Short mmCIF file of C-alpha atoms and ligand atoms in Angstrom, two decimals:
data_model
loop_
_atom_site.label_atom_id
_atom_site.label_comp_id
_atom_site.label_asym_id
_atom_site.label_seq_id
_atom_site.Cartn_x
_atom_site.Cartn_y
_atom_site.Cartn_z
CA UNK A 1 -15.99 -16.95 24.08
CA UNK A 2 -14.96 -14.46 21.39
CA UNK A 3 -12.39 -11.71 22.89
CA UNK A 4 -14.22 -8.91 21.04
CA UNK A 5 -17.83 -8.83 19.90
CA UNK A 6 -18.20 -5.31 18.47
CA UNK A 7 -15.09 -3.68 16.57
CA UNK A 8 -14.80 -0.15 15.06
CA UNK A 9 -12.44 0.22 12.27
CA UNK A 10 -11.52 3.82 11.40
CA UNK A 11 -10.24 4.27 7.66
CA UNK A 12 -11.51 2.39 4.81
CA UNK A 13 -8.47 1.91 2.94
CA UNK A 14 -7.02 -1.59 1.73
CA UNK A 15 -5.93 -2.39 5.58
CA UNK A 16 -9.02 -1.04 7.15
CA UNK A 17 -11.40 -3.09 4.51
CA UNK A 18 -9.28 -6.34 4.83
CA UNK A 19 -9.62 -6.34 8.86
CA UNK A 20 -13.27 -5.77 8.58
CA UNK A 21 -13.76 -8.39 6.28
CA UNK A 22 -11.48 -10.97 8.38
CA UNK A 23 -13.51 -9.89 11.52
CA UNK A 24 -16.74 -10.42 10.03
CA UNK A 25 -15.78 -14.02 9.09
CA UNK A 26 -15.59 -14.55 12.88
CA UNK A 27 -19.08 -13.17 13.39
CA UNK A 28 -17.88 -10.19 15.05
CA UNK A 29 -20.11 -7.08 14.51
CA UNK A 30 -18.03 -4.44 12.78
CA UNK A 31 -18.61 -0.91 12.14
CA UNK A 32 -16.30 1.04 9.55
CA UNK A 33 -16.11 4.79 8.92
CA UNK A 34 -14.26 6.42 6.20
CA UNK A 35 -13.79 10.21 5.83
CA UNK A 36 -13.99 10.18 2.22
CA UNK A 37 -17.68 10.33 1.33
CA UNK A 38 -16.93 8.99 -1.98
CA UNK A 39 -14.69 6.01 -0.59
CA UNK A 40 -12.41 6.40 -3.88
CA UNK A 41 -8.60 6.47 -3.68
CA UNK A 42 -6.14 8.30 -6.27
CA UNK A 43 -6.62 7.06 -9.89
CA UNK A 44 -3.18 5.48 -9.86
CA UNK A 45 -1.92 1.91 -10.75
CA UNK A 46 -0.65 -0.04 -7.96
CA UNK A 47 1.76 -3.23 -8.20
CA UNK A 48 0.62 -6.32 -5.95
CA UNK A 49 3.57 -8.53 -5.13
CA UNK A 50 3.32 -12.32 -4.98
CA UNK A 51 2.91 -12.17 -1.27
CA UNK A 52 0.13 -9.44 -1.60
CA UNK A 53 -1.75 -11.96 -3.93
CA UNK A 54 -1.57 -14.79 -1.50
CA UNK A 55 -3.07 -12.35 1.40
CA UNK A 56 -5.54 -11.39 -1.13
CA UNK A 57 -6.58 -14.78 -1.63
CA UNK A 58 -6.67 -15.25 2.15
CA UNK A 59 -9.27 -12.35 2.16
CA UNK A 60 -11.25 -13.94 -0.55
CA UNK A 61 -10.97 -11.64 -3.29
CA UNK A 62 -8.26 -13.03 -5.30
CA UNK A 63 -10.47 -14.22 -8.48
CA UNK A 64 -11.81 -10.65 -8.89
CA UNK A 65 -8.26 -9.19 -8.55
CA UNK A 66 -7.00 -11.47 -11.17
CA UNK A 67 -9.79 -11.16 -13.53
CA UNK A 68 -9.91 -7.20 -13.41
CA UNK A 69 -6.11 -6.69 -12.91
CA UNK A 70 -2.98 -7.68 -14.93
CA UNK A 71 -0.23 -10.25 -13.80
CA UNK A 72 3.19 -11.41 -14.93
CA UNK A 73 5.62 -13.93 -13.94
CA UNK A 74 8.95 -12.23 -15.19
CA UNK A 75 10.64 -9.01 -15.44
CA UNK A 76 12.35 -7.63 -18.55
CA UNK A 77 15.29 -5.59 -17.93
CA UNK A 78 15.78 -3.20 -20.71
CA UNK A 79 18.39 -0.58 -21.72
CA UNK A 80 16.80 3.10 -22.31
CA UNK A 81 16.05 2.44 -25.91
CA UNK A 82 13.97 -0.62 -24.81
CA UNK A 83 16.17 -3.48 -25.89
CA UNK A 84 15.88 -6.38 -23.68
CA UNK A 85 19.19 -7.25 -21.73
CA UNK A 86 17.79 -9.70 -19.42
CA UNK A 87 14.51 -11.57 -18.54
CA UNK A 88 14.29 -12.49 -14.65
CA UNK A 89 11.52 -14.91 -13.69
CA UNK A 90 9.30 -13.65 -10.45
CA UNK A 91 8.51 -16.63 -8.30
CA UNK A 92 5.26 -16.86 -6.56
CA UNK A 93 4.95 -16.37 -2.76
CA UNK A 94 5.34 -19.68 -0.53
CA UNK A 95 2.28 -21.71 -0.57
CA UNK A 96 0.96 -19.60 -3.59
CA UNK A 97 2.23 -21.86 -6.39
CA UNK A 98 -1.12 -21.41 -8.43
CA UNK A 99 -1.00 -17.82 -8.22
CA UNK A 100 1.19 -15.61 -10.63
CA UNK A 101 4.57 -14.14 -9.52
CA UNK A 102 3.19 -10.71 -9.24
CA UNK A 103 0.43 -8.49 -10.44
CA UNK A 104 -1.03 -5.03 -10.78
CA UNK A 105 -4.49 -3.13 -10.69
CA UNK A 106 -5.78 0.39 -10.85
CA UNK A 107 -6.06 1.44 -6.91
CA UNK A 108 -9.62 2.39 -7.46
CA UNK A 109 -10.44 -0.84 -8.90
CA UNK A 110 -8.68 -2.86 -6.11
CA UNK A 111 -10.82 -0.33 -3.62
CA UNK A 112 -13.92 -1.08 -5.30
CA UNK A 113 -13.45 -4.87 -5.19
CA UNK A 114 -12.60 -4.68 -1.33
CA UNK A 115 -15.54 -2.13 -0.83
CA UNK A 116 -17.94 -4.60 -2.08
CA UNK A 117 -16.43 -7.44 -0.28
CA UNK A 118 -16.55 -5.40 2.91
CA UNK A 119 -20.30 -4.69 2.52
CA UNK A 120 -21.00 -8.40 1.34
CA UNK A 121 -19.44 -9.43 4.66
CA UNK A 122 -21.75 -7.60 6.55
CA UNK A 123 -19.67 -4.58 7.83
CA UNK A 124 -21.69 -1.57 8.87
CA UNK A 125 -20.00 1.09 6.51
CA UNK A 126 -20.56 4.82 6.86
CA UNK A 127 -18.78 7.14 4.59
CA UNK A 128 -17.94 10.69 4.98
CA UNK A 129 -17.53 10.08 8.84
CA UNK A 130 -14.65 10.09 11.30
CA UNK A 131 -14.30 10.37 15.21
CA UNK A 132 -14.74 13.43 17.15
CA UNK A 133 -13.33 11.91 20.43
CA UNK A 134 -12.66 8.48 22.10
CA UNK A 135 -12.44 7.75 25.70
CA UNK A 136 -11.52 4.22 27.03
CA UNK A 137 -11.99 2.20 30.28
CA UNK A 138 -11.04 -1.24 31.17
CA UNK A 139 -14.32 -2.82 29.37
CA UNK A 140 -14.61 -0.62 26.22
CA UNK A 141 -14.05 2.67 24.00
CA UNK A 142 -16.69 5.25 23.99
CA UNK A 143 -16.70 7.10 20.35
CA UNK A 144 -18.28 10.42 19.63
CA UNK A 145 -18.63 10.68 15.69
CA UNK A 146 -18.26 13.60 13.45
CA UNK A 147 -22.03 13.55 12.95
CA UNK A 148 -22.78 13.51 16.81
CA UNK A 149 -23.66 9.64 16.95
CA UNK A 150 -21.97 7.66 19.57
CA UNK A 151 -21.12 3.93 19.90
CA UNK A 152 -19.35 1.74 22.35
CA UNK A 153 -16.73 -0.68 21.21
CA UNK A 154 -14.57 -3.77 22.47
CA UNK A 155 -11.77 -2.94 20.19
CA UNK A 156 -11.08 0.19 17.92
CA UNK A 157 -8.80 -0.18 14.81
CA UNK A 158 -7.24 2.87 13.52
CA UNK A 159 -6.23 2.22 9.90
CA UNK A 160 -6.68 5.98 9.05
CA UNK A 161 -3.15 5.90 7.00
CA UNK A 162 0.13 7.66 6.87
CA UNK A 163 -1.28 10.90 8.73
CA UNK A 164 -3.37 8.89 11.32
CA UNK A 165 -5.60 11.14 13.57
CA UNK A 166 -6.07 7.86 15.73
CA UNK A 167 -2.15 7.55 16.06
CA UNK A 168 -2.04 11.56 17.10
CA UNK A 169 -4.66 10.52 19.95
CA UNK A 170 -2.77 7.48 21.21
CA UNK A 171 0.84 8.20 20.35
CA UNK A 172 1.00 11.98 20.65
CA UNK A 173 4.72 11.73 21.21
CA UNK A 174 5.48 10.31 17.51
CA UNK A 175 6.47 13.24 15.58
CA UNK A 176 5.21 11.90 12.32
CA UNK A 177 6.21 10.69 8.78
CA UNK A 178 9.55 11.81 7.50
CA UNK A 179 10.08 12.89 3.86
CA UNK A 180 12.33 10.44 2.07
CA UNK A 181 13.92 12.82 -0.71
CA UNK A 182 12.08 11.20 -3.56
CA UNK A 183 8.88 11.75 -5.58
CA UNK A 184 6.73 9.12 -7.44
CA UNK A 185 5.28 9.88 -11.08
CA UNK A 186 2.75 7.60 -12.43
CA UNK A 187 0.94 7.57 -15.70
CA UNK A 188 -1.33 4.87 -17.16
CA UNK A 189 -0.37 3.91 -20.83
CA UNK A 190 -1.28 1.09 -23.46
CA UNK A 191 0.06 -2.37 -22.35
CA UNK A 192 2.52 -3.56 -25.09
CA UNK A 193 4.43 -6.27 -23.26
CA UNK A 194 3.70 -9.24 -21.52
CA UNK A 195 6.18 -9.02 -18.73
CA UNK A 196 6.78 -6.15 -16.10
CA UNK A 197 9.53 -4.13 -17.54
CA UNK A 198 12.26 -1.79 -16.19
CA UNK A 199 14.20 0.61 -18.44
CA UNK A 200 17.64 1.44 -16.97
CA UNK A 201 18.65 4.86 -18.18
CA UNK A 202 22.06 6.38 -17.36
CA UNK A 203 20.59 8.70 -14.34
CA UNK A 204 16.85 7.34 -14.02
CA UNK A 205 15.10 4.15 -13.99
CA UNK A 206 11.56 3.87 -15.43
CA UNK A 207 9.24 0.83 -15.13
CA UNK A 208 6.15 -0.37 -16.50
CA UNK A 209 3.85 -2.87 -14.91
CA UNK A 210 0.59 -4.27 -16.09
CA UNK A 211 -2.76 -3.35 -14.48
CA UNK A 212 -5.08 -5.00 -17.05
CA UNK A 213 -4.83 -6.81 -20.26
CA UNK A 214 -4.92 -3.89 -22.20
CA UNK A 215 -3.16 -1.06 -19.90
CA UNK A 216 -0.18 -0.97 -17.70
CA UNK A 217 1.06 2.13 -15.57
CA UNK A 218 4.50 3.87 -16.01
CA UNK A 219 6.31 4.55 -12.66
CA UNK A 220 9.53 6.95 -12.37
CA UNK A 221 10.89 8.23 -8.91
CA UNK A 222 13.05 11.32 -8.84
CA UNK A 223 15.22 13.26 -6.54
CA UNK A 224 13.39 16.04 -4.24
CA UNK A 225 14.76 18.41 -1.71
CA UNK A 226 11.26 18.97 0.04
CA UNK A 227 7.86 17.80 -0.24
CA UNK A 228 7.08 20.95 -2.37
CA UNK A 229 3.81 21.27 -4.07
CA UNK A 230 3.87 20.88 -7.80
CA UNK A 231 0.80 22.04 -9.60
CA UNK A 232 -0.80 19.28 -11.74
CA UNK A 233 -0.68 21.62 -14.78
CA UNK A 234 3.03 21.19 -14.65
CA UNK A 235 3.05 17.43 -14.26
CA UNK A 236 3.32 16.53 -17.95
CA UNK A 237 6.28 18.49 -18.77
CA UNK A 238 8.00 17.61 -15.45
CA UNK A 239 7.36 13.87 -16.03
CA UNK A 240 8.48 14.42 -19.68
CA UNK A 241 11.90 15.85 -18.60
CA UNK A 242 12.51 12.84 -16.28
CA UNK A 243 12.21 10.63 -19.36
CA UNK A 244 14.47 12.65 -21.68
CA UNK A 245 17.04 9.84 -22.13
CA UNK A 246 14.56 7.24 -23.24
CA UNK A 247 13.70 5.94 -26.65
CA UNK A 248 11.42 3.17 -27.74
CA UNK A 249 7.78 3.02 -25.86
CA UNK A 250 8.91 5.41 -23.06
CA UNK A 251 10.31 7.89 -25.64
CA UNK A 252 6.76 7.91 -27.32
CA UNK A 253 5.45 8.63 -23.96
CA UNK A 254 7.67 11.42 -23.45
CA UNK A 255 6.52 12.90 -26.81
CA UNK A 256 2.84 12.40 -26.00
CA UNK A 257 3.06 13.95 -23.02
CA UNK A 258 4.63 17.22 -24.37
CA UNK A 259 2.18 16.91 -27.54
CA UNK A 260 -0.63 16.41 -25.30
CA UNK A 261 -1.87 13.15 -27.00
CA UNK A 262 -2.33 10.96 -23.92
CA UNK A 263 -5.41 12.55 -22.45
CA UNK A 264 -6.06 9.34 -20.47
CA UNK A 265 -2.62 8.87 -18.88
CA UNK A 266 -4.06 9.73 -15.46
CA UNK A 267 -0.75 11.47 -14.11
CA UNK A 268 -0.11 11.22 -10.70
CA UNK A 269 2.76 12.87 -8.52
CA UNK A 270 3.41 12.01 -4.82
CA UNK A 271 6.12 13.15 -2.59
CA UNK A 272 7.22 9.93 -0.69
CA UNK A 273 7.28 10.09 3.15
CA UNK A 274 7.49 7.10 5.62
CA UNK A 275 7.85 5.72 9.10
CA UNK A 276 8.40 2.48 11.13
CA UNK A 277 6.97 2.56 14.78
CA UNK A 278 8.17 0.11 17.22
CA UNK A 279 5.76 -2.07 18.77
CA UNK A 280 3.44 -2.47 20.52
CA UNK A 281 1.00 -1.22 18.39
CA UNK A 282 -2.07 -0.73 20.65
CA UNK A 283 -2.88 1.49 23.79
CA UNK A 284 -5.50 -0.41 25.79
CA UNK A 285 -8.04 -1.23 23.51
CA UNK A 286 -7.05 0.77 20.77
CA UNK A 287 -4.84 -0.69 17.98
CA UNK A 288 -2.97 0.55 14.82
CA UNK A 289 -2.69 -1.05 11.51
CA UNK A 290 -1.21 -0.41 8.17
CA UNK A 291 0.39 2.93 7.20
CA UNK A 292 -0.33 4.40 10.64
CA UNK A 293 2.61 2.28 11.63
CA UNK A 294 4.67 1.13 9.00
CA UNK A 295 4.45 3.54 5.83
CA UNK A 296 7.07 2.56 3.29
CA UNK A 297 8.24 4.36 0.07
CA UNK A 298 7.15 1.96 -2.86
CA UNK A 299 10.46 0.52 -4.02
CA UNK A 300 9.56 -3.01 -3.07
CA UNK A 301 5.70 -2.50 -3.98
CA UNK A 302 4.52 -3.86 -0.85
CA UNK A 303 3.08 -0.96 1.47
CA UNK A 304 -0.43 -2.24 0.81
CA UNK A 305 0.86 -5.84 0.91
CA UNK A 306 1.90 -5.36 4.40
CA UNK A 307 -1.46 -3.40 5.22
CA UNK A 308 -3.33 -6.32 4.34
CA UNK A 309 -1.13 -9.15 5.98
CA UNK A 310 -1.16 -6.98 9.09
CA UNK A 311 -5.27 -7.17 8.84
CA UNK A 312 -4.71 -11.11 8.53
CA UNK A 313 -2.41 -11.45 11.16
CA UNK A 314 -4.48 -9.19 13.67
CA UNK A 315 -7.81 -11.18 12.99
CA UNK A 316 -6.08 -14.51 13.36
CA UNK A 317 -4.46 -13.26 16.86
CA UNK A 318 -8.00 -12.26 17.89
CA UNK A 319 -9.30 -15.54 17.16
CA UNK A 320 -6.83 -18.01 18.67
CA UNK A 321 -5.72 -15.72 21.87
CA UNK A 322 -7.64 -16.19 25.40
CA UNK A 323 -6.96 -12.54 26.35
CA UNK A 324 -7.11 -9.27 24.32
CA UNK A 325 -3.65 -7.77 25.61
CA UNK A 326 -1.97 -10.93 24.37
CA UNK A 327 -3.54 -11.19 21.00
CA UNK A 328 -2.50 -7.25 20.45
CA UNK A 329 0.70 -7.93 21.59
CA UNK A 330 1.05 -11.13 19.33
CA UNK A 331 -0.20 -9.21 16.41
CA UNK A 332 2.73 -6.75 16.47
CA UNK A 333 5.13 -9.34 17.48
CA UNK A 334 4.24 -11.47 14.43
CA UNK A 335 3.78 -8.77 11.90
CA UNK A 336 6.81 -6.43 13.10
CA UNK A 337 9.65 -8.02 11.33
CA UNK A 338 8.00 -8.32 7.63
CA UNK A 339 6.81 -4.54 7.96
CA UNK A 340 10.23 -3.55 9.22
CA UNK A 341 11.87 -5.40 6.42
CA UNK A 342 9.74 -3.52 3.92
CA UNK A 343 10.13 -0.24 5.25
CA UNK A 344 13.96 -0.36 5.92
CA UNK A 345 14.99 -1.98 2.68
CA UNK A 346 12.61 0.31 0.60
CA UNK A 347 14.46 3.17 2.45
CA UNK A 348 18.02 1.82 1.54
CA UNK A 349 17.08 1.47 -2.06
CA UNK A 350 15.87 4.89 -2.22
CA UNK A 351 18.77 6.28 -0.66
CA UNK A 352 21.15 4.34 -3.24
CA UNK A 353 18.93 5.72 -5.85
CA UNK A 354 19.33 9.38 -4.41
CA UNK A 355 23.23 9.07 -4.18
CA UNK A 356 23.80 7.38 -7.16
CA UNK A 357 25.27 4.15 -5.41
CA UNK A 358 25.98 0.71 -6.44
CA UNK A 359 23.36 -0.84 -8.90
CA UNK A 360 24.47 -4.22 -7.71
CA UNK A 361 23.82 -3.42 -4.00
CA UNK A 362 20.41 -1.90 -4.96
CA UNK A 363 19.54 -5.17 -6.76
CA UNK A 364 20.84 -7.38 -3.85
CA UNK A 365 18.86 -5.52 -1.20
CA UNK A 366 15.68 -6.07 -3.41
CA UNK A 367 16.25 -9.66 -4.17
CA UNK A 368 17.03 -10.45 -0.36
CA UNK A 369 13.81 -8.78 0.63
CA UNK A 370 11.74 -10.29 -1.81
CA UNK A 371 13.04 -13.65 -0.99
CA UNK A 372 12.21 -12.88 2.73
CA UNK A 373 8.91 -12.01 2.14
CA UNK A 374 7.90 -14.88 0.03
CA UNK A 375 7.86 -17.06 3.26
CA UNK A 376 4.89 -17.94 5.10
CA UNK A 377 3.30 -15.45 7.31
C1 FAD B 1 3.18 6.79 -4.51
C2 FAD B 1 2.83 5.46 -3.86
C3 FAD B 1 2.80 4.46 -4.74
C4 FAD B 1 2.73 3.35 -4.05
N1 FAD B 1 2.65 1.97 -4.67
C5 FAD B 1 2.28 0.90 -4.08
C6 FAD B 1 2.43 -0.42 -4.89
O1 FAD B 1 2.70 -0.28 -6.10
N2 FAD B 1 2.11 -1.64 -4.25
C7 FAD B 1 1.80 -1.33 -2.74
O2 FAD B 1 1.69 -2.71 -2.32
N3 FAD B 1 1.90 -0.07 -1.90
C8 FAD B 1 2.17 1.02 -2.68
N4 FAD B 1 2.28 1.90 -2.08
C9 FAD B 1 1.74 1.91 -0.53
C10 FAD B 1 0.26 1.62 -0.38
O3 FAD B 1 -0.37 2.88 -1.25
C11 FAD B 1 -0.02 2.07 1.08
O4 FAD B 1 1.25 1.35 1.99
C12 FAD B 1 -1.41 1.41 1.56
O5 FAD B 1 -2.24 2.20 0.93
C13 FAD B 1 -1.64 1.40 3.18
O6 FAD B 1 -2.80 0.99 3.42
P1 FAD B 1 -3.79 1.51 4.65
O7 FAD B 1 -5.03 1.03 4.58
O8 FAD B 1 -2.97 1.37 5.77
O9 FAD B 1 -3.76 3.16 4.43
P2 FAD B 1 -4.63 3.83 3.14
O10 FAD B 1 -4.88 3.30 1.87
O11 FAD B 1 -4.05 5.38 3.26
O12 FAD B 1 -6.11 4.16 3.93
C14 FAD B 1 -6.57 4.97 4.79
C15 FAD B 1 -7.77 5.34 4.74
O13 FAD B 1 -8.29 6.01 5.74
C16 FAD B 1 -9.15 7.19 5.45
N5 FAD B 1 -8.99 8.12 6.52
C17 FAD B 1 -7.93 9.06 6.77
N6 FAD B 1 -8.09 9.81 7.88
C18 FAD B 1 -9.20 9.39 8.13
C19 FAD B 1 -10.35 9.81 9.21
N7 FAD B 1 -9.58 10.77 10.35
N8 FAD B 1 -11.16 9.24 9.69
C20 FAD B 1 -11.65 8.20 8.86
N9 FAD B 1 -10.97 7.80 7.92
C21 FAD B 1 -9.84 8.46 7.58
C22 FAD B 1 -8.53 7.60 4.17
O14 FAD B 1 -9.62 8.31 3.42
C23 FAD B 1 -8.20 6.47 3.50
O15 FAD B 1 -9.38 5.70 2.69
C24 FAD B 1 2.30 3.16 -2.48
C25 FAD B 1 2.36 4.48 -1.88
C26 FAD B 1 2.71 5.69 -2.48
C27 FAD B 1 2.41 6.79 -1.75
#
């Protein structure tokens, strides 16, 4: 007999959608509510690490991701003028030798692929909706939605992101995410190289990762004292200032930002915050997933990856355990170490960048973490 027959997923980001898809494969009835009526995330590029590609294969969307995204099997490390100093191969995740070492895609394109897969899988998706209240007893959770409709569920999955309302309800003691001291800048630019590329300046590191056959995204992290709001009208000049020391293609992008000749660059600035909540990640029949419990800075480009892996692990544990409490404990028990590795190693890399620390230590932390994440789930 199935442990749960009817599940509510709150939040239609990567984690929530993958959970819905994996549970539908088991014949479980799934309702998914997403607060955004357009179901469309920021228009930024996102990197999909090798382990994330492996998890997307498990979910069943890898062909579309590889067709519509970009991918690479090596990283060129360049000086500030774009001269290649070293090329480092990117090894696929264990058990995924048929996949590229890493990939990239526009976030809305990934959301679209997963959104269609969620609907094809038979989940009942309702947009522009959230929960108003949830009350649980031993046998289920009664939910009132923001449109006044009601439902009763065997399990509720809170996948509503870093500022989760579900978390506020079930873990009111948690103070919320902490600002990391850095901000992230991204821009979409033409793809000129086969490989992913890192440009090492004296004070700034910039990178470019392919997101399709023709485009890549530029990423830069900067130091920030606080989570101050920067008006979008100031973004081109602020990003150009960060790229001051670069020549080559990065220098051309800087000049283009200043001259206003990059109208399709889709710039995005985000201050970075994160947290790692100790397990267990459930209270009774309400369980948390993805950024709600492990939100990371993007240094290892693995935040979405661990949200997807978490969804896969949660669905597997629900399928193979004989009582719900055991399945939910096993989910956090199995997934916690990988998530913690991503959050803590990313945090260490950010600290070294902020404090101008050792590049060798930074590289070692990144390599060690990537090696461990390649291991099977
Ligand atoms: C600047 C930046 C760059 C990043 N780059 C990368 C990268 O390159 N690679 C990578 O793997 N990861 C990256 N990440 C991390 C990644 O974006 C997150 O870890 C991932 O999106 C988490 O997925 P999620 O489903 O848990 O949450 P989210 O993607 O945040 O999804 C949560 C969903 O819940 C919805 N929601 C919110 N509140 C409610 C509510 N009350 N009711 C209903 N719905 C609600 C939201 O609209 C959203 O659709 C980056 C993060 C940042 C900030």
